[in-house]
């Protein structure tokens, strides 16, 4: 069909600007790994991780010992929970143990991949420097892990 009247230019520009702003907002949400994030779209099986000293946690000294905290995160199917146990000596992680009881089949795989790779990413690092992004192909289990680490920082602070 041939249009006989054109949409005014200011309306077209406004619609385009609103679309770009909406896409930018959504793109900003996609990279977040918080306890409310999901495991959707994390099909990579290559173990990788990053640590981020700028995680917003306060720096300080920590009491030596073993600390346990739980962290939760959202998947497409359910809210999942993991338990994190860190052993600290002089503010450095000397051991880590992560356990979970996944509710969804897909989560079982991602948690297993995460648990299999987490030790290499955190042992030997300062507690303040730990903030994982993606481990063993799982980018969302890290949200629960980071939430638990934040709790452990608070508990271990002296």
CSV table of C-alpha atoms in Angstrom, one decimal:
chain,number,residue,atom,x,y,z
A,1,UNK,CA,0.0,0.0,0.0
A,2,UNK,CA,1.3,3.5,-0.8
A,3,UNK,CA,1.2,5.9,2.1
A,4,UNK,CA,-0.1,9.3,1.1
A,5,UNK,CA,0.9,11.1,4.4
A,6,UNK,CA,4.4,10.8,5.9
A,7,UNK,CA,5.0,10.6,9.6
A,8,UNK,CA,6.4,13.9,10.8
A,9,UNK,CA,10.2,13.9,11.1
A,10,UNK,CA,10.3,14.9,14.9
A,11,UNK,CA,8.1,11.8,15.7
A,12,UNK,CA,10.4,9.5,13.7
A,13,UNK,CA,13.5,10.9,15.4
A,14,UNK,CA,11.8,10.6,18.8
A,15,UNK,CA,10.8,7.0,18.1
A,16,UNK,CA,14.3,6.1,17.0
A,17,UNK,CA,15.9,7.7,20.1
A,18,UNK,CA,13.5,5.9,22.4
A,19,UNK,CA,14.4,2.6,20.6
A,20,UNK,CA,18.2,3.2,21.0
A,21,UNK,CA,17.7,4.2,24.7
A,22,UNK,CA,15.7,1.0,25.3
A,23,UNK,CA,18.3,-1.2,23.6
A,24,UNK,CA,21.1,0.5,25.6
A,25,UNK,CA,19.2,-0.1,28.9
A,26,UNK,CA,18.6,-3.8,28.0
A,27,UNK,CA,22.3,-4.3,26.9
A,28,UNK,CA,23.4,-2.9,30.2
A,29,UNK,CA,21.4,-5.5,32.1
A,30,UNK,CA,22.7,-8.4,30.1
A,31,UNK,CA,26.2,-8.4,31.4
A,32,UNK,CA,25.3,-8.2,35.1
A,33,UNK,CA,26.0,-11.1,37.4
A,34,UNK,CA,24.1,-10.6,40.6
A,35,UNK,CA,22.3,-13.0,42.8
A,36,UNK,CA,19.2,-12.3,40.8
A,37,UNK,CA,20.7,-13.3,37.4
A,38,UNK,CA,20.0,-16.4,35.3
A,39,UNK,CA,22.0,-19.2,33.6
A,40,UNK,CA,20.2,-18.8,30.3
A,41,UNK,CA,22.4,-18.5,27.3
A,42,UNK,CA,25.6,-19.8,29.0
A,43,UNK,CA,26.3,-22.7,26.8
A,44,UNK,CA,30.1,-22.3,26.6
A,45,UNK,CA,32.0,-25.2,28.1
A,46,UNK,CA,35.4,-23.5,28.3
A,47,UNK,CA,36.4,-22.7,31.9
A,48,UNK,CA,37.2,-19.1,32.4
A,49,UNK,CA,36.8,-16.5,35.1
A,50,UNK,CA,37.7,-13.1,36.0
A,51,UNK,CA,38.4,-11.5,39.3
A,52,UNK,CA,37.4,-7.9,40.0
A,53,UNK,CA,39.0,-5.9,42.8
A,54,UNK,CA,36.4,-3.2,42.2
A,55,UNK,CA,33.5,-5.3,43.5
A,56,UNK,CA,32.4,-2.5,45.9
A,57,UNK,CA,33.4,-4.4,49.0
A,58,UNK,CA,35.3,-2.6,51.6
A,59,UNK,CA,38.9,-3.5,52.0
A,60,UNK,CA,40.2,-4.5,55.4
A,61,UNK,CA,41.8,-7.2,57.5
A,62,UNK,CA,40.1,-10.5,58.1
A,63,UNK,CA,40.3,-13.0,60.9
A,64,UNK,CA,41.8,-16.3,59.9
A,65,UNK,CA,39.4,-19.2,59.9
A,66,UNK,CA,36.8,-21.1,57.9
A,67,UNK,CA,33.6,-19.3,56.9
A,68,UNK,CA,30.4,-20.5,55.3
A,69,UNK,CA,27.6,-18.5,53.6
A,70,UNK,CA,24.8,-19.2,51.2
A,71,UNK,CA,24.1,-17.3,48.0
A,72,UNK,CA,21.1,-17.4,45.8
A,73,UNK,CA,20.5,-16.7,42.1
A,74,UNK,CA,17.7,-16.8,39.6
A,75,UNK,CA,17.5,-19.2,36.7
A,76,UNK,CA,14.8,-19.4,34.1
A,77,UNK,CA,13.3,-22.4,36.0
A,78,UNK,CA,13.8,-21.5,39.6
A,79,UNK,CA,15.7,-19.7,42.3
A,80,UNK,CA,18.9,-21.7,43.1
A,81,UNK,CA,21.1,-21.7,46.1
A,82,UNK,CA,24.7,-22.6,46.7
A,83,UNK,CA,26.8,-22.9,49.8
A,84,UNK,CA,30.3,-21.4,49.8
A,85,UNK,CA,33.0,-22.3,52.4
A,86,UNK,CA,36.2,-20.3,52.3
A,87,UNK,CA,39.3,-20.8,54.5
A,88,UNK,CA,41.3,-17.7,55.1
A,89,UNK,CA,44.8,-17.1,56.3
A,90,UNK,CA,46.2,-13.5,56.4
A,91,UNK,CA,43.3,-12.3,54.2
A,92,UNK,CA,44.1,-14.8,51.5
A,93,UNK,CA,41.8,-17.7,50.5
A,94,UNK,CA,43.6,-21.0,51.1
A,95,UNK,CA,40.7,-23.3,50.4
A,96,UNK,CA,37.2,-23.1,48.8
A,97,UNK,CA,34.3,-25.5,48.8
A,98,UNK,CA,31.1,-24.9,46.9
A,99,UNK,CA,28.0,-27.2,47.2
A,100,UNK,CA,24.5,-26.9,45.8
A,101,UNK,CA,21.3,-28.9,45.4
A,102,UNK,CA,20.1,-27.7,42.0
A,103,UNK,CA,16.4,-27.9,41.4
A,104,UNK,CA,16.6,-27.9,37.6
A,105,UNK,CA,18.4,-30.4,35.4
A,106,UNK,CA,20.3,-27.6,33.4
A,107,UNK,CA,21.3,-26.0,36.7
A,108,UNK,CA,22.9,-29.2,37.8
A,109,UNK,CA,25.3,-29.1,34.8
A,110,UNK,CA,26.1,-25.4,35.3
A,111,UNK,CA,26.7,-25.8,39.0
A,112,UNK,CA,28.9,-28.8,38.4
A,113,UNK,CA,31.0,-26.9,35.8
A,114,UNK,CA,31.3,-23.9,38.2
A,115,UNK,CA,32.3,-26.1,41.2
A,116,UNK,CA,34.9,-27.9,39.0
A,117,UNK,CA,36.6,-24.6,38.1
A,118,UNK,CA,36.2,-22.3,41.1
A,119,UNK,CA,39.2,-23.5,43.1
A,120,UNK,CA,41.7,-22.5,40.4
A,121,UNK,CA,40.1,-19.0,40.3
A,122,UNK,CA,40.1,-18.1,44.0
A,123,UNK,CA,42.6,-20.0,46.0
A,124,UNK,CA,45.7,-17.9,46.6
A,125,UNK,CA,43.9,-14.6,46.0
A,126,UNK,CA,43.0,-11.9,48.6
A,127,UNK,CA,39.4,-12.0,49.8
A,128,UNK,CA,38.9,-8.4,48.7
A,129,UNK,CA,40.0,-9.3,45.2
A,130,UNK,CA,37.5,-12.1,44.6
A,131,UNK,CA,34.5,-11.4,42.4
A,132,UNK,CA,34.1,-14.1,39.7
A,133,UNK,CA,32.2,-13.5,36.5
A,134,UNK,CA,32.2,-16.8,34.6
A,135,UNK,CA,33.6,-20.1,35.7
A,136,UNK,CA,33.5,-23.3,33.7
A,137,UNK,CA,31.0,-21.9,31.3
A,138,UNK,CA,28.6,-20.8,34.0
A,139,UNK,CA,28.1,-17.1,34.3
A,140,UNK,CA,25.2,-17.1,36.6
A,141,UNK,CA,26.1,-19.4,39.4
A,142,UNK,CA,28.8,-16.8,40.1
A,143,UNK,CA,26.0,-14.4,41.2
A,144,UNK,CA,25.2,-16.7,44.1
A,145,UNK,CA,29.0,-17.2,44.8
A,146,UNK,CA,29.7,-13.5,44.9
A,147,UNK,CA,26.7,-12.9,47.2
A,148,UNK,CA,28.1,-15.5,49.6
A,149,UNK,CA,31.6,-14.1,49.4
A,150,UNK,CA,30.2,-10.6,50.3
A,151,UNK,CA,28.6,-12.2,53.4
A,152,UNK,CA,31.8,-13.9,54.3
A,153,UNK,CA,33.7,-10.6,54.1
A,154,UNK,CA,31.3,-9.1,56.6
A,155,UNK,CA,31.6,-12.1,58.9
A,156,UNK,CA,35.4,-12.3,58.7
A,157,UNK,CA,36.1,-8.6,59.1
A,158,UNK,CA,38.0,-7.8,62.3
